[in-house]
């Protein structure tokens, strides 16, 4: 069915309008006569309603919703809000029969929670919602209403009904008395209750965040404006559920809302919000690396009537899903998993196939290890699971694999994943594999025969991080997901997982008999020559000779190889209990012609110990740092005073940057600004200047991004304090 219960009236000049049809919105008749056969208690008073005041500003402050740029009342479940009814004469609670009706949807039904009837007069009614007369003063009556802790999330319509001998006299439909009901992380009775106030401030009310990317030992950041309080965003989030045909009764269940939300953020199978694209060709849309926040995306989706927005990759999906959940009142945060396995077969084995020369064989390598992968966590009780599995739950809207027929993932209990308890809903096996797959290096000969070279049980799930509460630094949450590698509890979790259907390791992990190898490099900028270090650590009691091939390739952040550019051979003799370092020179002229977005270089070592014939393999991704984008302001930020914001960039390369897009996002200050340049010549610079006039005091974050086909991920942010 088509649900338009959350539609908004046409806004005045300069405000965002979401086009909807009122034909699916049921409003009861203004007058409803009683059947003559229905006995009624005699009522002679001719009471009439003159007006209703919802006191949006006062109630919103109490309900922690005053940040929403919306003129209507916005309340949270299981918390009282107070409004006033003005009658044409004093209200008599013992004589008058007055009801309040709250409706949502096109077919309101008391049994489905979409039609709520409360009484403030002599007639007593049963309802999960409660009402009381707070105060009477002359012809004015203040009424307190408390919604049920599990009521439907959405936009309700309000009617006041006077019941007399002849029937029911309703107030006419007035959009000003519509109000929104959201989840309530402040209420212990709500499924999404979050006990810590600092967590609620960060994970519900903070509208600016940081998303971590790069690689596990070279973490980089990009700022993201969630914008959940921006004008029109709440209606856009409700429209997402309407477009996805989420039944209204399901919208009171947080488990259902987050599961469906994870599906509706991608357009893979349901015309959701975002189209995923990892091809490198974004000519018919916006490159994933160019976005600076969620509000622009959600408002475009709503304005275009539910047409999916192009394009997104994992951090964009996570950023928009974070906004969607926080906007509806659920504590949500973005998690980055470094070295995240995309195991196409689900067998906890990520196969990296090398050719005879030691290069990654692109035609035979179907699994991949993403440099990083972003998903979300939501905090909630899980009534469908044992109590210990409540708390943080994984949800992921990046379309990787289907779950119950749709591209979605979760909610998955983080604690259940850690313990290997994978038989509970939803998608725990998939999340477990992302964190715990073994990397198996295989070599293929010219006939396609495979040989296992070595196994790395510790490469995947190296590090999981999220933004720290009230800080711009990251918090390491790896221990929430897994026990230390090789510990007794880690082995027990793996055994539990195998008991729950994960295939057992049907191979003997190949070890180097006391010899290990690793690759390392310092921070490298795009265009730099640099040295890659191969460390050979011999903890055995015998001298060993190690001989290896080091292959370098350009790769996407998903671990998919784009082009090979280097192949060198190295060998060294290492004495017992010692480490030898081999240096490999990497020249920019070799890799620069082949760079793809996010500038990742993948190095694979394939070698062995001559004396024993034992094979050793290792991988390392180097994420090259982009040049800097500069953001500065001229003047002291003050309410009502003009402030100049300057975003500038200089091209440090020997080649021309073409079709460059420069973006400035500043929540609460200006709408997103975009400027395009046909080209920036080598050594040339561009400058974007905007004049803004702050209207409210407090912390504001300016986010800038420069994007073109030859250069992605050029971002910066500037935090200012408006006086």
XYZ file of C-alpha atoms in Angstrom:
723
model
C 0.000 0.000 0.000
C 1.032 3.610 -0.418
C 1.430 5.407 2.874
C 1.475 9.188 2.968
C 0.859 9.692 6.660
C 4.132 11.552 7.029
C 3.563 14.049 4.226
C 3.934 17.735 4.991
C 1.882 20.660 3.834
C 3.435 22.943 1.202
C 5.969 25.156 2.894
C 6.237 28.891 2.516
C 8.775 30.656 0.363
C 12.321 29.437 0.743
C 11.525 26.176 2.541
C 11.920 22.633 1.305
C 8.734 20.932 0.128
C 8.343 17.176 -0.126
C 5.695 16.429 -2.724
C 3.145 13.897 -1.531
C -0.460 13.039 -2.261
C -3.161 13.502 0.350
C -5.406 10.878 -1.202
C -3.951 8.127 0.989
C -4.254 10.107 4.204
C -7.492 9.405 6.038
C -9.072 12.238 8.020
C -12.299 11.574 9.923
C -15.405 13.646 9.173
C -15.846 16.902 11.088
C -19.214 15.694 12.311
C -20.191 12.109 13.007
C -23.837 11.446 13.939
C -24.788 8.681 16.337
C -27.030 5.859 15.273
C -30.484 6.480 16.763
C -30.427 3.001 18.281
C -27.283 3.768 20.244
C -28.175 4.890 23.788
C -26.213 7.909 25.005
C -26.003 9.627 28.336
C -27.904 12.924 27.995
C -25.712 15.964 27.378
C -27.253 19.390 27.077
C -24.148 21.570 27.038
C -23.104 22.907 23.623
C -19.332 22.840 24.147
C -17.175 23.773 21.138
C -13.445 23.805 20.475
C -11.996 27.143 19.336
C -8.355 26.170 19.024
C -5.475 23.860 19.943
C -1.928 24.945 20.812
C 0.705 22.177 20.799
C 3.436 24.362 22.406
C 6.053 22.858 20.122
C 8.995 24.952 21.324
C 8.433 24.204 25.029
C 7.744 20.501 24.535
C 10.612 20.021 22.106
C 13.061 21.367 24.645
C 11.846 18.885 27.255
C 11.923 16.013 24.745
C 15.475 16.742 23.506
C 14.144 17.573 20.039
C 14.672 21.338 19.915
C 17.546 20.964 17.426
C 15.190 19.813 14.678
C 14.548 22.622 12.205
C 10.848 21.873 12.056
C 7.938 24.029 13.233
C 5.844 21.082 14.458
C 5.876 19.332 17.802
C 8.388 16.457 17.979
C 8.136 14.118 20.978
C 9.852 10.980 22.175
C 8.034 7.841 23.216
C 6.971 7.248 26.797
C 7.388 10.901 27.826
C 4.553 13.316 28.513
C 3.905 16.347 26.331
C 1.442 19.098 27.226
C -0.838 21.053 24.913
C -3.782 23.403 25.444
C -7.352 23.251 24.150
C -9.386 26.457 24.041
C -13.162 25.984 24.371
C -15.969 28.495 23.943
C -16.883 28.057 27.632
C -15.315 26.525 30.750
C -14.715 22.787 30.509
C -16.481 20.595 33.115
C -14.631 17.325 33.561
C -17.629 15.667 35.293
C -20.197 16.687 32.684
C -18.421 17.111 29.368
C -17.359 14.230 27.160
C -14.239 15.261 25.234
C -11.955 12.901 23.352
C -8.627 13.364 21.630
C -7.871 11.357 18.505
C -4.404 10.716 17.116
C -4.236 9.148 13.647
C -1.444 7.918 11.418
C -1.748 6.312 8.002
C -4.482 5.848 5.435
C -6.539 3.258 7.317
C -6.416 4.097 11.025
C -7.163 1.108 13.233
C -7.243 1.000 17.029
C -6.023 -2.605 17.022
C -2.940 -1.703 14.973
C -1.897 1.320 17.007
C -2.664 3.714 14.161
C -5.814 5.199 15.740
C -5.481 6.368 19.342
C -8.533 7.631 21.270
C -8.045 9.282 24.659
C -10.584 10.885 26.975
C -10.239 13.935 29.199
C -13.913 14.052 30.149
C -16.406 11.927 32.007
C -16.092 8.882 29.714
C -13.219 6.549 30.515
C -11.390 4.790 27.678
C -8.726 2.116 27.625
C -5.540 2.910 25.700
C -1.828 2.193 25.822
C -1.371 5.956 25.641
C -2.417 7.983 28.689
C -3.946 11.424 29.150
C -4.698 13.731 32.043
C -6.008 17.208 32.677
C -3.044 19.195 33.918
C -4.708 22.546 34.505
C -7.973 24.397 33.833
C -8.031 28.161 33.564
C -11.126 29.871 32.232
C -11.918 28.388 28.830
C -8.437 26.852 28.516
C -7.563 23.277 29.439
C -3.984 22.003 29.509
C -3.776 18.313 28.675
C -0.865 15.960 29.263
C -0.440 12.994 26.926
C 2.105 10.200 27.278
C 2.679 7.947 24.297
C 3.233 4.237 24.716
C 6.865 3.069 24.998
C 6.418 0.896 21.905
C 4.186 3.116 19.786
C 4.660 3.693 16.069
C 7.305 6.173 14.914
C 6.025 8.808 12.516
C 3.825 11.843 11.996
C 0.439 11.778 13.747
C -2.604 13.954 13.074
C -4.512 15.444 16.002
C -8.262 15.961 16.393
C -10.265 17.087 19.430
C -13.762 15.604 19.579
C -16.724 16.869 21.590
C -19.296 14.111 22.127
C -22.901 15.153 22.762
C -26.423 13.751 22.356
C -26.356 14.143 18.586
C -22.922 12.811 17.677
C -19.245 13.769 17.557
C -18.046 17.234 16.597
C -14.371 17.175 15.507
C -11.937 19.931 14.973
C -10.987 20.304 11.292
C -7.665 18.947 10.045
C -4.915 21.385 10.997
C -1.336 20.485 9.962
C -0.059 22.777 12.729
C -1.347 20.264 15.289
C 0.407 17.327 13.617
C 3.270 15.975 15.687
C 6.095 13.499 15.265
C 6.820 10.590 17.604
C 10.414 9.336 17.791
C 12.253 6.586 19.645
C 13.364 7.583 23.132
C 16.867 6.563 24.259
C 16.229 8.523 27.489
C 13.353 6.239 28.583
C 14.208 2.923 30.300
C 10.984 1.408 28.974
C 11.918 2.097 25.347
C 13.668 -0.640 23.373
C 16.435 1.797 22.384
C 17.150 3.061 25.912
C 20.781 4.157 26.221
C 21.760 4.469 29.891
C 24.715 6.861 29.566
C 23.986 10.562 28.953
C 27.353 11.182 27.291
C 26.545 8.381 24.837
C 23.143 9.905 24.079
C 24.723 13.283 23.414
C 27.257 11.727 21.030
C 25.260 8.997 19.325
C 21.856 10.730 19.045
C 22.344 14.494 19.248
C 25.743 15.036 17.607
C 25.129 16.017 13.982
C 28.790 16.092 12.891
C 31.182 13.150 12.923
C 34.360 11.557 11.654
C 34.630 8.476 9.471
C 37.915 6.579 9.617
C 39.525 5.125 6.521
C 43.033 4.541 5.121
C 44.800 1.453 6.481
C 45.149 -0.041 9.945
C 48.654 1.335 10.592
C 48.058 4.576 8.709
C 44.577 5.685 9.768
C 43.113 8.630 7.882
C 39.894 10.531 8.500
C 37.141 12.333 6.690
C 34.628 14.594 8.391
C 30.963 13.929 7.760
C 27.978 16.181 8.408
C 25.145 13.887 9.477
C 22.647 16.756 9.481
C 19.811 14.821 11.116
C 18.236 18.057 12.353
C 18.347 19.951 9.052
C 15.059 21.206 7.648
C 13.269 18.487 5.714
C 15.540 15.628 6.798
C 13.079 14.113 9.299
C 10.349 14.062 6.664
C 12.830 12.600 4.179
C 13.665 9.764 6.606
C 9.980 8.980 7.045
C 9.532 9.115 3.283
C 12.260 6.469 2.971
C 10.098 4.089 4.998
C 7.012 5.048 2.975
C 8.839 4.426 -0.297
C 10.025 1.091 1.078
C 6.450 0.194 2.034
C 7.378 -0.526 5.641
C 4.046 -1.437 7.314
C 3.077 1.086 9.974
C 2.705 -1.500 12.776
C 6.361 -2.508 12.200
C 7.556 1.039 12.818
C 7.244 0.744 16.570
C 9.686 -2.170 16.684
C 13.289 -0.928 16.637
C 14.569 -4.302 15.436
C 12.329 -4.084 12.371
C 13.141 -0.425 11.716
C 16.920 -0.919 11.739
C 16.731 -4.103 9.668
C 14.567 -2.469 7.050
C 16.624 0.712 7.227
C 19.775 -1.238 6.348
C 18.005 -2.453 3.194
C 16.470 0.902 2.257
C 19.733 2.841 2.245
C 20.844 0.960 -0.882
C 18.968 0.812 -4.176
C 20.096 -2.685 -5.098
C 16.654 -4.242 -4.966
C 14.094 -1.777 -3.591
C 14.739 1.710 -5.040
C 16.432 2.723 -1.817
C 18.332 5.939 -1.191
C 21.765 5.307 -2.743
C 23.204 3.549 -5.775
C 26.456 1.751 -5.049
C 29.259 2.146 -7.588
C 32.835 0.837 -7.438
C 33.569 1.117 -11.161
C 35.464 4.417 -11.118
C 33.021 5.913 -13.633
C 30.739 8.416 -11.914
C 29.940 10.584 -14.931
C 26.155 10.325 -14.470
C 26.195 11.200 -10.782
C 28.348 12.377 -7.898
C 31.506 10.434 -7.038
C 31.262 8.744 -3.625
C 34.422 10.593 -2.565
C 32.830 13.991 -3.293
C 30.034 13.868 -0.697
C 30.504 15.753 2.562
C 27.329 14.815 4.407
C 23.985 13.041 4.480
C 21.451 15.886 4.377
C 22.185 16.759 0.751
C 21.630 13.117 -0.228
C 18.413 12.559 1.738
C 16.874 15.848 0.610
C 17.676 15.070 -3.018
C 16.075 11.638 -2.639
C 12.925 13.238 -1.194
C 12.786 16.108 -3.675
C 13.053 13.677 -6.605
C 10.193 11.583 -5.258
C 12.197 8.588 -4.112
C 14.578 8.303 -7.061
C 17.868 6.721 -5.854
C 20.839 9.071 -5.582
C 24.091 8.318 -7.443
C 26.656 7.247 -6.112
C 27.903 5.645 -2.896
C 30.528 3.358 -1.411
C 30.677 1.898 2.091
C 31.390 5.072 4.083
C 28.614 6.966 2.272
C 26.131 4.182 3.004
C 27.264 4.203 6.635
C 27.096 7.995 6.903
C 23.542 8.215 5.566
C 22.336 5.221 7.598
C 23.827 6.895 10.681
C 21.775 10.014 9.942
C 18.612 7.995 9.346
C 18.898 6.204 12.685
C 19.934 9.211 14.784
C 17.138 11.253 13.216
C 14.577 8.669 14.364
C 16.095 8.641 17.858
C 18.300 5.526 17.916
C 21.849 5.686 19.297
C 24.065 4.953 16.297
C 27.763 5.097 15.465
C 29.975 4.266 12.493
C 32.494 1.437 12.806
C 35.507 0.983 10.540
C 36.864 -2.555 10.260
C 40.408 -2.604 8.883
C 41.303 -5.586 6.685
C 37.685 -6.614 6.258
C 37.180 -9.896 4.417
C 34.645 -10.164 1.634
C 34.372 -13.925 1.588
C 32.265 -14.816 -1.452
C 31.871 -18.438 -0.424
C 31.257 -17.887 3.296
C 33.738 -20.564 4.345
C 36.031 -18.381 6.500
C 38.712 -18.672 3.855
C 39.855 -15.718 1.782
C 41.830 -17.067 -1.141
C 44.538 -14.891 -2.674
C 45.680 -16.612 -5.859
C 49.143 -15.780 -7.211
C 50.401 -16.565 -10.679
C 53.695 -18.312 -11.388
C 55.592 -15.013 -11.097
C 54.090 -14.136 -7.706
C 51.621 -11.478 -8.873
C 47.978 -11.535 -7.791
C 46.058 -13.483 -10.416
C 43.078 -11.218 -11.016
C 41.157 -13.785 -13.035
C 41.277 -16.458 -10.317
C 41.069 -14.314 -7.146
C 37.372 -13.903 -6.367
C 37.626 -13.192 -2.643
C 39.053 -9.895 -1.459
C 40.164 -8.140 1.701
C 38.986 -4.552 1.844
C 41.526 -2.088 3.262
C 38.653 -0.941 5.426
C 34.923 -1.386 5.514
C 32.443 0.891 7.291
C 29.247 -0.304 8.901
C 27.041 0.957 11.736
C 26.194 -0.059 15.267
C 22.852 0.693 16.912
C 22.207 0.386 20.636
C 19.050 -1.471 21.644
C 17.477 -4.278 23.573
C 16.926 -7.466 21.605
C 13.709 -9.021 22.987
C 14.107 -11.817 20.412
C 17.498 -12.887 21.823
C 18.870 -13.880 25.228
C 19.395 -10.765 27.337
C 23.208 -10.881 27.140
C 23.015 -10.194 23.400
C 21.354 -6.804 23.780
C 23.436 -3.631 23.471
C 25.385 -2.726 20.343
C 24.135 -4.348 17.137
C 25.805 -4.340 13.706
C 23.780 -3.060 10.751
C 25.279 -2.637 7.298
C 23.624 -1.136 4.215
C 26.510 -1.633 1.775
C 25.092 -4.155 -0.716
C 27.448 -7.134 -0.402
C 25.248 -10.192 0.143
C 21.501 -10.758 0.409
C 19.748 -11.528 3.675
C 16.217 -12.958 3.464
C 16.163 -11.920 -0.184
C 17.295 -8.303 0.209
C 20.695 -6.637 0.258
C 20.995 -5.824 3.956
C 22.782 -6.947 7.068
C 21.748 -7.038 10.709
C 20.918 -6.240 13.363
C 23.656 -8.578 14.564
C 24.601 -8.713 18.226
C 28.235 -7.642 18.628
C 28.572 -9.796 21.736
C 27.194 -12.843 19.898
C 29.799 -12.351 17.153
C 32.571 -12.170 19.748
C 31.441 -15.401 21.394
C 30.926 -17.236 18.089
C 27.230 -17.666 18.911
C 26.108 -17.416 15.303
C 22.738 -19.160 15.263
C 20.762 -16.074 16.314
C 19.259 -13.588 13.854
C 20.460 -11.749 11.877
C 23.483 -12.387 9.608
C 25.961 -13.195 12.369
C 27.882 -15.664 10.190
C 28.543 -13.005 7.561
C 29.813 -10.472 10.116
C 31.932 -13.150 11.809
C 33.575 -13.965 8.461
C 34.417 -10.292 7.859
C 36.423 -10.359 11.078
C 37.843 -13.852 11.284
C 38.544 -15.256 7.830
C 41.938 -16.821 7.217
C 43.926 -15.510 4.266
C 45.174 -18.431 2.216
C 47.878 -17.738 -0.362
C 47.619 -20.147 -3.258
C 49.720 -20.387 -6.391
C 48.298 -21.355 -9.734
C 50.343 -22.919 -12.497
C 49.651 -22.446 -16.174
C 47.225 -25.368 -16.107
C 45.159 -23.929 -13.243
C 46.415 -26.342 -10.599
C 46.451 -24.777 -7.129
C 49.039 -25.139 -4.387
C 48.642 -23.728 -0.873
C 51.685 -21.573 -0.171
C 50.919 -20.215 3.275
C 48.098 -19.222 5.615
C 47.711 -16.006 7.617
C 45.179 -16.365 10.423
C 45.706 -12.845 11.798
C 45.471 -10.566 8.754
C 41.691 -10.057 8.717
C 39.936 -7.893 11.304
C 43.154 -6.193 12.397
C 41.508 -3.200 14.015
C 38.020 -1.808 14.562
C 37.568 1.835 15.484
C 34.861 4.445 15.981
C 34.799 8.095 16.947
C 35.366 8.541 20.667
C 32.601 10.186 22.712
C 33.076 13.957 22.916
C 36.398 13.783 21.074
C 37.776 13.834 17.538
C 40.108 10.927 18.268
C 39.230 7.305 17.621
C 38.310 4.571 20.082
C 39.653 1.066 19.533
C 36.656 -1.296 19.826
C 38.387 -4.435 18.487
C 37.986 -6.197 21.838
C 34.197 -5.791 21.573
C 34.251 -8.049 18.502
C 36.993 -10.604 19.077
C 39.323 -12.044 21.677
C 43.112 -11.729 21.264
C 44.306 -13.836 18.345
C 45.273 -17.344 19.458
C 44.017 -16.957 23.044
C 42.000 -19.712 24.715
C 38.824 -17.621 24.453
C 39.517 -16.958 20.794
C 39.808 -20.703 20.202
C 36.577 -21.287 22.141
C 34.746 -18.651 20.066
C 35.979 -20.336 16.887
C 34.810 -23.705 18.208
C 31.392 -22.205 19.007
C 31.236 -20.805 15.483
C 32.030 -24.198 13.983
C 29.327 -25.755 16.177
C 26.892 -23.175 14.745
C 27.606 -24.072 11.132
C 30.829 -22.287 10.181
C 32.972 -24.762 8.172
C 35.894 -26.089 10.154
C 39.453 -25.447 9.033
C 40.065 -28.482 6.851
C 43.715 -27.629 6.317
C 46.810 -27.421 8.456
C 47.922 -23.793 8.741
C 51.343 -23.513 7.162
C 53.926 -21.902 9.428
C 57.404 -20.638 8.813
C 59.037 -22.701 11.601
C 59.961 -19.639 13.636
C 60.473 -17.258 10.712
C 58.003 -14.444 10.014
C 57.967 -11.687 7.432
C 56.260 -8.292 7.270
C 56.208 -5.192 5.105
C 56.275 -1.617 6.326
C 56.546 1.923 4.974
C 56.393 5.436 6.341
C 53.565 7.814 5.456
C 53.752 8.429 1.721
C 52.187 11.227 -0.310
C 50.791 10.704 -3.798
C 53.629 11.230 -6.257
C 56.456 10.453 -3.804
C 59.263 7.964 -4.314
C 59.573 5.824 -1.189
C 61.217 2.796 0.345
C 59.307 -0.335 1.259
C 60.908 -2.383 4.035
C 60.731 -6.179 4.147
C 61.407 -7.416 7.681
C 62.571 -11.022 8.060
C 62.393 -12.111 11.674
C 64.185 -15.374 12.480
C 63.257 -16.634 15.956
C 64.558 -20.139 15.265
C 67.915 -21.541 16.344
C 69.136 -22.025 12.777
C 70.497 -19.607 10.217
C 68.092 -19.339 7.293
C 68.199 -18.028 3.765
C 65.040 -16.301 2.629
C 64.346 -15.701 -1.047
C 61.243 -13.892 -2.292
C 59.473 -12.050 -5.067
C 57.805 -8.731 -4.184
C 54.973 -7.748 -6.508
C 53.473 -4.250 -6.498
C 50.055 -3.418 -7.904
C 47.559 -0.586 -7.860
C 44.331 -1.611 -6.156
C 40.942 -0.310 -5.104
C 40.183 0.016 -1.392
C 38.104 -3.149 -1.781
C 41.318 -5.106 -2.369
C 40.568 -5.672 -6.045
C 43.736 -5.335 -8.133
C 43.626 -2.814 -10.960
C 47.115 -3.023 -12.491
C 50.508 -4.585 -11.712
C 53.423 -2.163 -11.882
C 56.401 -3.757 -10.114
C 58.107 -7.122 -9.682
C 61.462 -7.502 -7.886
C 63.417 -10.391 -6.381
C 65.206 -10.198 -3.046
C 67.077 -12.605 -0.808
C 68.862 -12.464 2.539
C 70.563 -14.670 5.082
C 69.279 -14.217 8.627
C 71.111 -15.468 11.703
C 69.248 -17.076 14.630
C 67.188 -14.771 16.897
C 67.732 -11.847 14.570
C 65.872 -9.600 12.130
C 67.112 -8.511 8.734
C 65.633 -5.644 6.754
C 65.532 -5.557 2.965
C 64.808 -2.218 1.278
C 62.759 -2.010 -1.921
C 62.741 1.240 -3.882
C 59.337 2.254 -5.233
C 59.356 4.940 -7.922
C 56.413 7.263 -8.563
C 56.932 7.050 -12.314
C 56.082 3.364 -12.060
C 52.794 3.670 -10.132
C 51.432 7.153 -10.946
C 50.140 6.330 -14.465
C 47.962 3.559 -13.035
C 46.565 5.086 -9.806
C 42.849 4.628 -9.181
C 40.629 6.340 -6.629
C 41.866 6.519 -3.040
C 45.424 5.815 -4.264
C 46.127 2.370 -2.804
C 49.202 0.289 -3.567
C 49.120 -3.426 -2.775
C 52.390 -5.272 -2.201
C 52.531 -9.070 -1.969
C 55.614 -11.004 -0.852
C 55.844 -14.603 -2.004
C 58.947 -16.490 -0.922
C 60.371 -19.249 1.127
C 63.151 -20.553 3.338
C 65.736 -22.220 1.137
C 66.973 -24.697 3.763
C 63.539 -26.121 4.609
C 61.460 -25.320 1.551
C 58.856 -23.644 3.769
C 56.791 -21.022 1.931
C 56.016 -17.613 3.438
C 53.683 -14.939 2.083
C 52.543 -11.531 3.261
C 50.477 -8.557 2.054
C 50.623 -4.875 2.785
C 48.502 -2.010 1.497
C 49.983 1.485 1.321
C 47.432 4.277 1.139
C 49.044 7.322 -0.424
C 48.167 10.620 1.215
C 46.492 13.229 -1.025
C 47.574 16.889 -1.100
C 46.072 19.349 1.353
C 42.903 21.373 1.074
C 42.963 24.589 3.096
C 39.943 26.096 4.900
C 40.213 29.402 6.771
C 37.970 32.220 7.922
C 38.483 35.966 7.984
C 36.929 37.640 10.991
C 35.591 36.576 14.361
C 32.518 34.298 14.099
C 29.620 36.169 15.719
C 25.859 35.833 15.475
C 24.507 38.320 12.938
C 27.928 39.304 11.614
C 29.244 38.449 8.156
C 32.095 35.961 8.044
C 34.265 35.115 5.057
C 35.130 31.449 4.470
C 37.958 30.682 2.049
C 38.659 27.208 0.649
C 41.834 26.905 -1.421
C 43.886 24.244 -3.199
C 47.084 24.113 -5.238
C 47.835 21.389 -7.783
C 51.256 19.946 -6.827
C 51.486 17.544 -9.770
C 53.011 17.656 -13.242
C 49.679 16.824 -14.866
C 46.454 18.808 -15.322
C 43.489 18.096 -13.035
C 40.303 18.171 -15.094
C 36.601 18.573 -14.229
C 37.322 19.432 -10.609
C 34.494 19.828 -8.092
C 34.976 21.836 -4.904
C 32.387 21.422 -2.161
C 31.787 23.338 1.093
C 29.338 22.028 3.686
C 28.528 24.017 6.825
C 25.564 22.775 8.885
C 23.525 25.559 10.394
C 25.367 28.209 8.398
C 24.764 27.752 4.661
C 23.390 25.081 2.326
C 26.018 22.957 0.594
C 27.977 25.036 -1.918
C 29.499 23.448 -5.045
C 31.884 25.038 -7.512
C 33.357 23.363 -10.576
C 36.547 24.045 -12.531
C 37.332 22.781 -15.999
C 40.965 22.308 -15.080
C 43.741 23.141 -12.639
C 47.110 23.284 -14.360
C 50.325 22.017 -12.705
C 51.232 24.460 -9.937
C 47.923 26.284 -10.426
C 45.548 27.070 -7.584
C 41.827 27.648 -7.040
C 39.996 29.525 -4.328
C 36.352 29.416 -3.286
C 35.030 32.268 -1.141
C 31.693 32.293 0.670
C 30.156 34.975 2.891
C 28.103 33.547 5.728
C 26.139 35.172 8.541
C 25.717 32.883 11.578
C 22.263 32.973 13.147
C 22.910 30.833 16.217
C 25.860 30.562 18.612
C 27.906 27.462 19.356
C 30.268 25.049 17.668
C 30.029 24.806 13.881
C 32.052 22.603 11.544
C 33.033 23.602 8.020
C 33.738 20.598 5.782
C 35.473 20.977 2.429
C 36.124 18.432 -0.316
C 37.898 18.564 -3.682
C 37.190 15.773 -6.122
C 38.072 14.815 -9.684
C 38.766 11.611 -11.565
C 42.533 11.875 -11.062
C 42.390 12.837 -7.384
C 39.971 11.614 -4.738
C 39.721 11.924 -0.963
C 40.999 15.525 -0.706
C 39.120 16.735 2.369
C 39.530 18.975 5.376
C 37.468 20.489 8.150
C 37.579 23.600 10.291
C 35.785 23.897 13.602
C 34.670 27.388 14.613
C 32.900 28.687 17.687
C 30.229 31.278 16.948
C 29.925 33.841 19.740
